[in-house]
Short mmCIF file of C-alpha atoms in Angstrom, two decimals:
data_model
loop_
_atom_site.label_atom_id
_atom_site.label_comp_id
_atom_site.label_asym_id
_atom_site.label_seq_id
_atom_site.Cartn_x
_atom_site.Cartn_y
_atom_site.Cartn_z
CA GLU Q 536 85.34 -126.38 59.11
CA ASN Q 537 85.24 -130.14 59.60
CA ALA Q 538 84.25 -129.75 63.25
CA ALA Q 539 81.45 -127.35 62.27
CA LEU Q 540 80.17 -129.82 59.67
CA ASN Q 541 80.22 -132.67 62.20
CA LEU Q 542 78.36 -130.53 64.73
CA GLU Q 543 75.72 -129.66 62.14
CA ARG Q 544 75.28 -133.34 61.25
CA GLU Q 545 74.87 -134.24 64.91
CA ARG Q 546 72.24 -131.53 65.36
CA LEU Q 547 70.32 -132.64 62.29
CA SER Q 548 70.46 -136.27 63.39
CA ALA Q 549 69.20 -135.34 66.87
CA VAL Q 550 66.27 -133.37 65.43
CA LEU Q 551 65.27 -136.08 62.96
CA THR Q 552 65.67 -138.86 65.51
CA GLY Q 553 63.46 -137.04 68.00
CA MET Q 554 60.62 -136.36 65.58
CA ALA Q 555 57.31 -138.13 66.05
CA GLU Q 556 56.79 -138.12 62.26
CA GLY Q 557 58.43 -140.74 60.13
CA VAL Q 558 61.25 -139.35 57.99
CA LEU Q 559 63.03 -141.14 55.15
CA ALA Q 560 65.80 -139.64 53.08
CA VAL Q 561 66.50 -141.10 49.65
CA ASP Q 562 69.07 -140.25 47.02
CA ARG Q 563 68.41 -139.63 43.33
CA ASP Q 564 68.59 -143.35 42.66
CA GLU Q 565 65.82 -143.91 45.24
CA ARG Q 566 68.21 -145.61 47.66
CA VAL Q 567 67.36 -145.07 51.35
CA LEU Q 568 69.99 -142.89 53.03
CA PHE Q 569 68.32 -142.38 56.41
CA ALA Q 570 65.29 -143.56 58.34
CA ASN Q 571 64.42 -142.11 61.70
CA PRO Q 572 63.03 -144.33 64.49
CA ALA Q 573 59.46 -143.17 63.81
CA ALA Q 574 59.71 -144.26 60.16
CA SER Q 575 61.17 -147.60 61.18
CA GLN Q 576 58.33 -148.12 63.64
CA LEU Q 577 55.62 -147.08 61.19
CA LEU Q 578 57.01 -149.41 58.54
CA ASP Q 579 57.70 -152.16 61.09
CA LEU Q 580 61.27 -152.45 59.83
CA PRO Q 581 64.51 -151.75 61.70
CA ASP Q 582 66.47 -148.88 60.12
CA ALA Q 583 69.30 -151.33 59.42
CA LYS Q 584 66.92 -153.11 57.03
CA LEU Q 585 66.07 -149.82 55.28
CA VAL Q 586 69.30 -147.85 54.94
CA GLY Q 587 71.30 -148.60 51.80
CA ARG Q 588 68.53 -150.48 50.05
CA PRO Q 589 66.52 -149.33 47.06
CA LEU Q 590 63.22 -147.82 48.18
CA TRP Q 591 61.17 -150.24 46.05
CA GLU Q 592 62.89 -153.19 47.75
CA ALA Q 593 62.84 -151.90 51.32
CA ILE Q 594 59.34 -150.44 51.33
CA ARG Q 595 56.67 -152.20 49.36
CA VAL Q 596 54.04 -149.54 49.86
CA PRO Q 597 53.14 -147.98 46.50
CA ALA Q 598 51.93 -144.72 48.07
CA ILE Q 599 55.32 -144.16 49.72
CA GLN Q 600 57.19 -145.05 46.54
CA ASP Q 601 54.98 -142.66 44.55
CA ALA Q 602 55.48 -139.85 47.07
CA ALA Q 603 59.25 -140.30 46.94
CA ARG Q 604 59.27 -140.24 43.13
CA ALA Q 605 57.09 -137.12 43.09
CA ALA Q 606 59.41 -135.38 45.57
CA LEU Q 607 62.47 -136.32 43.51
CA ALA Q 608 60.84 -135.04 40.32
#
């Protein structure tokens, strides 16, 4: 079961990493959980500067913050 879960995580990571579109994942508290390379490039921020930080602090683009809040609602 653990091996299957790890394999699924690796597959998901590979898909998201290879996407041309920017992808951010945030938790319910609007903290960034994941940023793929395309998102990091679009935002001109390394993913290390995004992951773990509150969205409002990491990304100061109101349209992105609004979209995240709408998706969470």
